[in-house]
PDB file of C-alpha atoms and ligand atoms in Angstrom:
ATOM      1  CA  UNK A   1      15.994   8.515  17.310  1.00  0.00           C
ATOM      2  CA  UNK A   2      13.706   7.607  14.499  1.00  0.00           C
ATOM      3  CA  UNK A   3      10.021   7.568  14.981  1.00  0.00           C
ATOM      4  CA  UNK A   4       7.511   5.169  14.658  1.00  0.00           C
ATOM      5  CA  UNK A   5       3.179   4.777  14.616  1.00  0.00           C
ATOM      6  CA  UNK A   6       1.751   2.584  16.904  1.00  0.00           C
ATOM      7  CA  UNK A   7      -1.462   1.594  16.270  1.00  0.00           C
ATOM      8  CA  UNK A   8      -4.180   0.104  19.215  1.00  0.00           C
ATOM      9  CA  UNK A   9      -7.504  -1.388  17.837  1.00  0.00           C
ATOM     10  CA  UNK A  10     -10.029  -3.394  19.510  1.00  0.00           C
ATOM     11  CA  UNK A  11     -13.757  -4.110  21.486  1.00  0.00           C
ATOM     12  CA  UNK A  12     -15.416  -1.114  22.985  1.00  0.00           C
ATOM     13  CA  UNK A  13     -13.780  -0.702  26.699  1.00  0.00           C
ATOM     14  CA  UNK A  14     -10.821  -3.100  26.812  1.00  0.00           C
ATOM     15  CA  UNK A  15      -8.828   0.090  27.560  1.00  0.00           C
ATOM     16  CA  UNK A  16      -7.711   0.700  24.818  1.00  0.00           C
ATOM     17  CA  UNK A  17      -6.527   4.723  25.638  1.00  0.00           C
ATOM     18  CA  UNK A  18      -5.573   3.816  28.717  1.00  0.00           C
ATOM     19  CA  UNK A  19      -2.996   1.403  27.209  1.00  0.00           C
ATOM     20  CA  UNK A  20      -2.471   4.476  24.217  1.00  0.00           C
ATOM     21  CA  UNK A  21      -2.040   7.208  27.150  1.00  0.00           C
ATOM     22  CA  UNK A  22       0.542   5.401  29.076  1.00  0.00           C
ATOM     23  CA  UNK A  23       2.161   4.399  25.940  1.00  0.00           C
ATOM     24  CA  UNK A  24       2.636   7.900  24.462  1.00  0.00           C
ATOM     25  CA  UNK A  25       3.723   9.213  27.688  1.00  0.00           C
ATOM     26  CA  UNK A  26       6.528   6.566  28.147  1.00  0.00           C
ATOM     27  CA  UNK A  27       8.289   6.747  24.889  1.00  0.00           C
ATOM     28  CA  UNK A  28       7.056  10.514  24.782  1.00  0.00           C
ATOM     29  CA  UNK A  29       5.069  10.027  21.676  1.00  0.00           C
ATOM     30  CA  UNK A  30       1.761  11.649  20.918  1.00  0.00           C
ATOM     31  CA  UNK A  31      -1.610  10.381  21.624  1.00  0.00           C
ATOM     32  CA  UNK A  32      -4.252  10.983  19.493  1.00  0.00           C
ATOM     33  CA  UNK A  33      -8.123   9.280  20.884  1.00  0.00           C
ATOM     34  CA  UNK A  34      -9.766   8.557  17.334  1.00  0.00           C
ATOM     35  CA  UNK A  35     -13.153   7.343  19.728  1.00  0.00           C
ATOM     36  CA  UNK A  36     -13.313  10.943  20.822  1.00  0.00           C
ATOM     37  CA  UNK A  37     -13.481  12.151  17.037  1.00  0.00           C
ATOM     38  CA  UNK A  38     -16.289  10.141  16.325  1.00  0.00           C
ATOM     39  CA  UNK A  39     -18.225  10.887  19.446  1.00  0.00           C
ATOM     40  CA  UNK A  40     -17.487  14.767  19.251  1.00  0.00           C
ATOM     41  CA  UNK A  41     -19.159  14.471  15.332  1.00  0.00           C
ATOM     42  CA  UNK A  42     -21.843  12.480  16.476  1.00  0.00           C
ATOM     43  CA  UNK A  43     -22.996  15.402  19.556  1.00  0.00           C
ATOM     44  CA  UNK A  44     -22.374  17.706  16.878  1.00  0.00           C
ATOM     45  CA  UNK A  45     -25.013  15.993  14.893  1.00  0.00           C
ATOM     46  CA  UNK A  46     -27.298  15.242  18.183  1.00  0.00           C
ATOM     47  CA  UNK A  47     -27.036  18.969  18.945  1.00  0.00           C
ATOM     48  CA  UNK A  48     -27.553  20.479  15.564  1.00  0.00           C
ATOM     49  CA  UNK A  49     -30.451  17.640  14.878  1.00  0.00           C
ATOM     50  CA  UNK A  50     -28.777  16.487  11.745  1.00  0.00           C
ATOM     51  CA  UNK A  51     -31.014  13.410   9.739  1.00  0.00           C
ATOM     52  CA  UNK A  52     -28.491  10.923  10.012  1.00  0.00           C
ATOM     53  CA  UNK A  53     -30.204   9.548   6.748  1.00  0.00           C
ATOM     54  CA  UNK A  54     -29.805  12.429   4.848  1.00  0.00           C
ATOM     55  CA  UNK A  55     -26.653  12.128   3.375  1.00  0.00           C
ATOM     56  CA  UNK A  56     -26.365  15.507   1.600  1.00  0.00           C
ATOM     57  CA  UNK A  57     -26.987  16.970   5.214  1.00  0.00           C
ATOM     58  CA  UNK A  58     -24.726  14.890   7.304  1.00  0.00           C
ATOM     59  CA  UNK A  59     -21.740  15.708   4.501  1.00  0.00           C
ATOM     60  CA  UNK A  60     -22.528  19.801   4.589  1.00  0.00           C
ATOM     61  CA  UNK A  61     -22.402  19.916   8.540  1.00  0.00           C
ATOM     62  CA  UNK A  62     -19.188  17.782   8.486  1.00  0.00           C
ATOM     63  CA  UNK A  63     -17.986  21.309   7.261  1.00  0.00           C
ATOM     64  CA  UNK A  64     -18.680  23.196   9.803  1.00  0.00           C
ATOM     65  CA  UNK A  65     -17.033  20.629  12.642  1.00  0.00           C
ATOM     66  CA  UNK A  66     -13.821  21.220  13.998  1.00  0.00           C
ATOM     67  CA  UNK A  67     -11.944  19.077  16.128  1.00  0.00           C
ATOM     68  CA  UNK A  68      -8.976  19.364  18.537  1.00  0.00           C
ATOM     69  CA  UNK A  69      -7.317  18.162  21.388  1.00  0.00           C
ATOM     70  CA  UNK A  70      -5.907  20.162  23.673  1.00  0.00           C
ATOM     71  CA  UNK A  71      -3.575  19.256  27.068  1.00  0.00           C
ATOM     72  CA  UNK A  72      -5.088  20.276  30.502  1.00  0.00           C
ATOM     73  CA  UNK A  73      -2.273  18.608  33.132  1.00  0.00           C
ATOM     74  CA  UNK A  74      -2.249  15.397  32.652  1.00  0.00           C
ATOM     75  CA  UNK A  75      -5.623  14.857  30.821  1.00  0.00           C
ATOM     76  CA  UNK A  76      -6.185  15.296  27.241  1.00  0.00           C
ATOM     77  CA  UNK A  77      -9.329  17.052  26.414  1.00  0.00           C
ATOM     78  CA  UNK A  78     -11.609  17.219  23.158  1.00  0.00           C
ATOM     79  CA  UNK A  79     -12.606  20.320  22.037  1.00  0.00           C
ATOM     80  CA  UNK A  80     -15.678  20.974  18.910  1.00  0.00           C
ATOM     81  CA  UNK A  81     -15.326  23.917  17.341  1.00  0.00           C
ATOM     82  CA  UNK A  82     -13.671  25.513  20.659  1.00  0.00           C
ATOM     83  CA  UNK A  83     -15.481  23.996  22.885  1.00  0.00           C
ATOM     84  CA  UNK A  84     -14.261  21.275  25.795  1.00  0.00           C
ATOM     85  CA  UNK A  85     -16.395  18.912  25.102  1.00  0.00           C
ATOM     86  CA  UNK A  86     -14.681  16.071  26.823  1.00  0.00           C
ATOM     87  CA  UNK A  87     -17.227  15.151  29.447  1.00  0.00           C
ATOM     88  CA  UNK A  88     -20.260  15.735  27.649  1.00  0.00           C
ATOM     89  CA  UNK A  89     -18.744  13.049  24.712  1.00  0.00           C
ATOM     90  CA  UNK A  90     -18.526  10.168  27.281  1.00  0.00           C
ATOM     91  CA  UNK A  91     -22.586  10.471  28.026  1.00  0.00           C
ATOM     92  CA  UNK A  92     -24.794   7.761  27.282  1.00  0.00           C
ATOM     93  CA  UNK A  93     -26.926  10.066  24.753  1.00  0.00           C
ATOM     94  CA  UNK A  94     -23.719   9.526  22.963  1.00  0.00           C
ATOM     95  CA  UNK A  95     -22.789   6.290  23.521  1.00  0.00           C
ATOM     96  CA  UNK A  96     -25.702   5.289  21.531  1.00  0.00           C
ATOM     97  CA  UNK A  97     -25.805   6.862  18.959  1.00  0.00           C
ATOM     98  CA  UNK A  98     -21.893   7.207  18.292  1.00  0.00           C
ATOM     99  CA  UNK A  99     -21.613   3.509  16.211  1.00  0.00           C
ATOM    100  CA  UNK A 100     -24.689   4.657  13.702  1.00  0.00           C
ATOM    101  CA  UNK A 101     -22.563   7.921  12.838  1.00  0.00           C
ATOM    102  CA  UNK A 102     -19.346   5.950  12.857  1.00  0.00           C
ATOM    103  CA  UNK A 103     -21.056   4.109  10.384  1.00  0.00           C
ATOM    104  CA  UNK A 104     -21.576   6.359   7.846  1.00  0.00           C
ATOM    105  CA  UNK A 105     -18.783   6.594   5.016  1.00  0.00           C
ATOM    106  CA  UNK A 106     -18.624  10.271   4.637  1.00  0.00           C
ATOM    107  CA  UNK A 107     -18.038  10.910   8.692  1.00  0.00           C
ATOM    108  CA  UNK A 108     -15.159   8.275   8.120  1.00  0.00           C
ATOM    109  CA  UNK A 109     -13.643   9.712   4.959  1.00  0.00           C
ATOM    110  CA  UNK A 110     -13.170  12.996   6.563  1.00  0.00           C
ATOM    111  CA  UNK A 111     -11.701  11.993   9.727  1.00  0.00           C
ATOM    112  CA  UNK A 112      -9.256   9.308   8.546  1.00  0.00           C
ATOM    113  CA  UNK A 113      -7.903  12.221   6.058  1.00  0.00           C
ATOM    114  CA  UNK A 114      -7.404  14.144   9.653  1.00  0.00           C
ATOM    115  CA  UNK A 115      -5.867  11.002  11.419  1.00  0.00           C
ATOM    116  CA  UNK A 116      -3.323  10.462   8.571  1.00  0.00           C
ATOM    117  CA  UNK A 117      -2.226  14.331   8.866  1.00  0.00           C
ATOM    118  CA  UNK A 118      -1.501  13.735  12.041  1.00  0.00           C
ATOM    119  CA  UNK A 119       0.836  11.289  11.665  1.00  0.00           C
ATOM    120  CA  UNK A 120       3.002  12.688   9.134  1.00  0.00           C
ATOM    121  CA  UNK A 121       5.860  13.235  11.263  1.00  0.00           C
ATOM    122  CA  UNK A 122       5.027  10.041  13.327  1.00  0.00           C
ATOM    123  CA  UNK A 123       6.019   9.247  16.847  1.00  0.00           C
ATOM    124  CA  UNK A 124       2.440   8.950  17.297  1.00  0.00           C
ATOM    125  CA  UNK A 125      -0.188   6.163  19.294  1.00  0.00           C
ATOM    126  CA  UNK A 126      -3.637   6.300  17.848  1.00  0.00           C
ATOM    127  CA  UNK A 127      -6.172   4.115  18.892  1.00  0.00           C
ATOM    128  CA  UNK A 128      -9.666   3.243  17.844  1.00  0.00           C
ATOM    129  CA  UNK A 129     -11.271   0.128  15.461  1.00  0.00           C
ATOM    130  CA  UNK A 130      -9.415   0.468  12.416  1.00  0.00           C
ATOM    131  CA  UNK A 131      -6.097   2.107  12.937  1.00  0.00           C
ATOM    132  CA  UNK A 132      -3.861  -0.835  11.820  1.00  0.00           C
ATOM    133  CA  UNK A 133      -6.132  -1.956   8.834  1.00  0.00           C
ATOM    134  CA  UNK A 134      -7.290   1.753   7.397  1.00  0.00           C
ATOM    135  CA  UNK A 135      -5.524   4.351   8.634  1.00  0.00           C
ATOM    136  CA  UNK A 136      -2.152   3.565   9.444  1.00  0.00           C
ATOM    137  CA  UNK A 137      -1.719  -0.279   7.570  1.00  0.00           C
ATOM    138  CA  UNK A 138       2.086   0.324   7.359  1.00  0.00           C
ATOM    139  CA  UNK A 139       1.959   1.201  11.115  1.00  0.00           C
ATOM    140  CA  UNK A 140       5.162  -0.128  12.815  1.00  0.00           C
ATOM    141  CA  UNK A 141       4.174  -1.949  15.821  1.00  0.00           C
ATOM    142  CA  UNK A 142      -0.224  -3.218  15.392  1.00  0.00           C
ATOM    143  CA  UNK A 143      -2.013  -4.226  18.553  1.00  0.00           C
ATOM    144  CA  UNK A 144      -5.408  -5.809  18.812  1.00  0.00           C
ATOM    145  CA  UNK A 145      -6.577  -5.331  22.544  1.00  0.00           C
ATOM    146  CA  UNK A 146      -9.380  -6.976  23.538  1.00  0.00           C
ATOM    147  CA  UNK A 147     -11.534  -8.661  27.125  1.00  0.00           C
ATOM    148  CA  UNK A 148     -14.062 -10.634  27.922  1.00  0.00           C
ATOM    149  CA  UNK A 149     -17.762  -8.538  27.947  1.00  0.00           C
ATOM    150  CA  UNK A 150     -17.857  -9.375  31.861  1.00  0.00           C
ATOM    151  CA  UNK A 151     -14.615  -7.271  32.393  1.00  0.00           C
ATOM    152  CA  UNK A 152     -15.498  -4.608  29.709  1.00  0.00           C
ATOM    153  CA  UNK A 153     -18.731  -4.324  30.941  1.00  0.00           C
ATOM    154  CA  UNK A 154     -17.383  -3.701  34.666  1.00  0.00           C
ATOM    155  CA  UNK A 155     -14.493  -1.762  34.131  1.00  0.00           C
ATOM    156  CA  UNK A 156     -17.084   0.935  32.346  1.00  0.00           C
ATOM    157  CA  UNK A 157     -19.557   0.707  34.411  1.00  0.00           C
ATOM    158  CA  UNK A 158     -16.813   1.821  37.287  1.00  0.00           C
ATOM    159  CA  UNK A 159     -15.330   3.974  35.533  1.00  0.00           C
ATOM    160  CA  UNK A 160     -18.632   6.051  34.479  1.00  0.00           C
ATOM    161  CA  UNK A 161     -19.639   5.656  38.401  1.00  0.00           C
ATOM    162  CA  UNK A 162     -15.965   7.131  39.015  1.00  0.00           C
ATOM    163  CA  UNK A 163     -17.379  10.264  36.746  1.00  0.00           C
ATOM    164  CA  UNK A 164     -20.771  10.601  39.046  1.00  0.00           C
ATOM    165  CA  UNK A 165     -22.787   9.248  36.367  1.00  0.00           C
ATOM    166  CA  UNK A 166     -25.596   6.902  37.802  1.00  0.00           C
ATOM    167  CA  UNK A 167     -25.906   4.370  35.112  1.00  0.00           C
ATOM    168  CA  UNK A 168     -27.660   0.734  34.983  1.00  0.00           C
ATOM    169  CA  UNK A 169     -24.867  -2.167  34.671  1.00  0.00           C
ATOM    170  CA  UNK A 170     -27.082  -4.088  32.212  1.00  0.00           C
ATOM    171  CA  UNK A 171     -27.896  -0.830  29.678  1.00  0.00           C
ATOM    172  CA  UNK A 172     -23.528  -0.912  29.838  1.00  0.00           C
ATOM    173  CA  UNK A 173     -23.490  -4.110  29.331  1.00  0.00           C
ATOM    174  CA  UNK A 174     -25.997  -3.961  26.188  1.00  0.00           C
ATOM    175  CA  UNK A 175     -24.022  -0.569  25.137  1.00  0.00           C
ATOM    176  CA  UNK A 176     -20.945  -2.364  24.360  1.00  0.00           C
ATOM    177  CA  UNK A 177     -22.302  -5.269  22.951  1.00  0.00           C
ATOM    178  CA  UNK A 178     -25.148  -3.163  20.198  1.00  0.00           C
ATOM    179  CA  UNK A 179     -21.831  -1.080  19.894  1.00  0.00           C
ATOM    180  CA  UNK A 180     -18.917  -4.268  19.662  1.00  0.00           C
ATOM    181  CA  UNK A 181     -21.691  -5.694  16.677  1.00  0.00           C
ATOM    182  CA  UNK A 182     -22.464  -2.646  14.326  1.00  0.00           C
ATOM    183  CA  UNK A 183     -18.455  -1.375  14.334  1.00  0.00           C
ATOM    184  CA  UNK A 184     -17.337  -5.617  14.022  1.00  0.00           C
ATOM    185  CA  UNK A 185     -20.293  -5.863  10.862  1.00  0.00           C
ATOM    186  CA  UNK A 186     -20.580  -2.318   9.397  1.00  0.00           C
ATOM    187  CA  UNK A 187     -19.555  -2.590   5.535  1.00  0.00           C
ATOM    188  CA  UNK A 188     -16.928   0.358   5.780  1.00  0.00           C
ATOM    189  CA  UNK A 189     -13.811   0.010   7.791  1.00  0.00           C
ATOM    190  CA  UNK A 190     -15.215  -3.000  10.060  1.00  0.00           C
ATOM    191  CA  UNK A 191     -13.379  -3.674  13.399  1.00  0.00           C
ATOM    192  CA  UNK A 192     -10.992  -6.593  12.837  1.00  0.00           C
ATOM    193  CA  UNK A 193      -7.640  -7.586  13.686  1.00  0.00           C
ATOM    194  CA  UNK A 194      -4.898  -6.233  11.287  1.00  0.00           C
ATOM    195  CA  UNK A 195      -3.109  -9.960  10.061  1.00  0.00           C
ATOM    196  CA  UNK A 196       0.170  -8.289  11.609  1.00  0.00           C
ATOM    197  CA  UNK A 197      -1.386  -7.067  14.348  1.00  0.00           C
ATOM    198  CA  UNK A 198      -0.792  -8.432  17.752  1.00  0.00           C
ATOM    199  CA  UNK A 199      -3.583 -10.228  19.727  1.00  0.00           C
ATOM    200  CA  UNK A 200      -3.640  -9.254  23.790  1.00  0.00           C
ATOM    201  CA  UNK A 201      -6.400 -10.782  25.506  1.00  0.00           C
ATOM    202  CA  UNK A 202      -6.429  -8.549  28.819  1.00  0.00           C
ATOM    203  CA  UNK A 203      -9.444  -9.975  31.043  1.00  0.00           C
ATOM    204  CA  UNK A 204      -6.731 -11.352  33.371  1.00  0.00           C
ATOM    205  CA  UNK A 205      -3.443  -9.037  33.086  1.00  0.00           C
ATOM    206  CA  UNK A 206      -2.627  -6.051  34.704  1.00  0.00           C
ATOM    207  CA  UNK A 207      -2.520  -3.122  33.667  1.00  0.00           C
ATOM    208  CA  UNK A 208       1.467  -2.490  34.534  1.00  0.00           C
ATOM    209  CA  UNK A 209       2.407  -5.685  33.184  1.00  0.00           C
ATOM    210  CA  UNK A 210       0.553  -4.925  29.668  1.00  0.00           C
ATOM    211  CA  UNK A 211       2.389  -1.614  29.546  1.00  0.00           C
ATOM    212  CA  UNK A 212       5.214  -2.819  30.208  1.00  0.00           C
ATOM    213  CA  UNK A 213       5.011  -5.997  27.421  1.00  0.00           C
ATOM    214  CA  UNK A 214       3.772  -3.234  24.556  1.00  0.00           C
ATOM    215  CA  UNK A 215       6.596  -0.895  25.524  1.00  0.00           C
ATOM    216  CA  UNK A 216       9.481  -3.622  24.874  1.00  0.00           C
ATOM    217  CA  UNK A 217       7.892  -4.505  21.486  1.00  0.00           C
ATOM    218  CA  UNK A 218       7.746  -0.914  20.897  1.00  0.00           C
ATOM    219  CA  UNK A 219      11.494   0.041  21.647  1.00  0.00           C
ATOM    220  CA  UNK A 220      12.312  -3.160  19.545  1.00  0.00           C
ATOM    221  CA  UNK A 221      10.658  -1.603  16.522  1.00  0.00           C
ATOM    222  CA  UNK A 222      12.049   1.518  16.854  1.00  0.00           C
ATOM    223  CA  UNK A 223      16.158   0.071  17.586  1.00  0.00           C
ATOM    224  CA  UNK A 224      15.023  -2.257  14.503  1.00  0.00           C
ATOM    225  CA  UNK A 225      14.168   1.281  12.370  1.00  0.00           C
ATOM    226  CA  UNK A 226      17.853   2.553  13.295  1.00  0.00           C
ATOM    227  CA  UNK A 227      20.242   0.353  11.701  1.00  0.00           C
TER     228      UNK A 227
HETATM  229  O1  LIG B   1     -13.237   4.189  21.446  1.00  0.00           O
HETATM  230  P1  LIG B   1     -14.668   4.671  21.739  1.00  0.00           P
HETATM  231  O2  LIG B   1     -15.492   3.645  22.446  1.00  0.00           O
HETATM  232  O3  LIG B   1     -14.710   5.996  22.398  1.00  0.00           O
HETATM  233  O4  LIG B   1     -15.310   4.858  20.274  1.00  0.00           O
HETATM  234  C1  LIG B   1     -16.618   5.294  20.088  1.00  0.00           C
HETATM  235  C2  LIG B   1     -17.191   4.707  18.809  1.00  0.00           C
HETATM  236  O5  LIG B   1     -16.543   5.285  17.671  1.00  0.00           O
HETATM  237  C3  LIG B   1     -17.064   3.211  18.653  1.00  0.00           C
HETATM  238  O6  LIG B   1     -18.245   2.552  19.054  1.00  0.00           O
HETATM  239  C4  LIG B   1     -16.806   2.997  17.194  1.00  0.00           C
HETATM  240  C5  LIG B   1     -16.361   4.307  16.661  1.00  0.00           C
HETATM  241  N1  LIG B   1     -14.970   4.333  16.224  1.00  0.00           N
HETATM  242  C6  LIG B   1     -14.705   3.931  14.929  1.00  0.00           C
HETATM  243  O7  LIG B   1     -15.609   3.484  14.225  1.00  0.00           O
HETATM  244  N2  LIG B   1     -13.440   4.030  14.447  1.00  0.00           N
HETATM  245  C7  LIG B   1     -12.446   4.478  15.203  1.00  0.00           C
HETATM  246  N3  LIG B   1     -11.219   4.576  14.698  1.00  0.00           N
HETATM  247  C8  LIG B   1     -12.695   4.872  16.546  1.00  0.00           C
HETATM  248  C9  LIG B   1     -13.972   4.765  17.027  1.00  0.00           C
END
């Protein structure tokens, strides 16, 4: 059965990986968090104190970062340079701070390079803000996800309470908006819709239903790649 890359783009917490997860599990594809790349480089950089205005700095430390992902049951974990970071990237000392380093050229050039290797051999659902325009922009099946700020703001906010961290619903709520306006307005790579990318509004649809919608388009595109 040929392969294909499907690539999921949108606003900060419109769930996004949780579509990509469920997605990648279904048709048995792999599933590659492009967020967690960014915010594993920027708690490098947090850790290691790096002058996010020194350019010559920020693009000798990017040598020294190495990032993987790594199955642990059913969770996919991030690991820097051997270490599971996957808990420690989802922190607020992260959260804002991650858009500033996702901002800067260099940090992009090097992980797009890594997001393209892996999806030489396709059969592969990457998401993150400019999958269907950068990375992949011959991707086979584009979807723009996106929800209103109430929802966003919510579903976070319960899902960081789910994690035991005791966080203010208004500093969410200003997270993802700071966050949804530097990646929408940055000059590199800005987060827009793909023009053959696919619009889902989710504020009001279920999570089932939405898989179940992307999964048909996806098994069209890949019967469509066989004859
Ligand atoms: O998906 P996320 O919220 O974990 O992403 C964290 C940040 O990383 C987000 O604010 C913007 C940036 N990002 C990006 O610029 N490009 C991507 N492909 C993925 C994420």
């Amino acid at each position: 059965m040929k392969k294909i890359i499907i690539a999921i783009d949108g606003h900060s917490s419109c769930g996004k990986s949780t579509l990509a997860k469920s997605l990648a599990k279904e048709l048995d594809y792999i599933y590659v968090d492009t967020g967690a790349m960014y915010r594993a480089v920027t708690l490098y950089f947090i850790q290691n104190k790096i002058d996010l205005s020194d350019l010559i700095q920020v693009e000798e430390s990017l040598k020294h970062i190495n990032i993987r992902f790594q199955k642990s049951g059913e969770l996919t974990h991030t690991f820097l340079n051997d270490k599971d970071v996957e808990f420690e990237i989802r922190e607020m000392s992260v959260s804002n701070k991650v858009s500033e380093v996702a901002e800067i050229s260099v940090v992009r050039k090097v992980l797009v390079r890594e997001q393209q290797e892996m999806g030489i051999d396709k059969g592969l659902v990457m998401d993150g803000r400019d999958i269907g325009t950068v990375v992949f922009p011959d991707a086979e099946l584009k979807i723009f996800l996106t929800a209103s700020i109430a929802v966003r703001t919510r579903r976070r906010f319960e899902e960081l309470n789910q994690k035991g961290v005791i966080v203010n619903y208004k500093v969410v709520e200003n997270n993802l908006n700071h966050r949804d306006h530097i990646d929408s307005t940055r000059s590199d790579s800005p987060l827009k819709q793909a023009d053959d990318a696919l619009l889902i509004d989710n504020s009001e649809m279920d999570k089932e239903k939405q898989l179940e919608m992307v999964k048909n388009l996806a098994l069209a595109k890949i019967l469509a790649k066989r004859r």
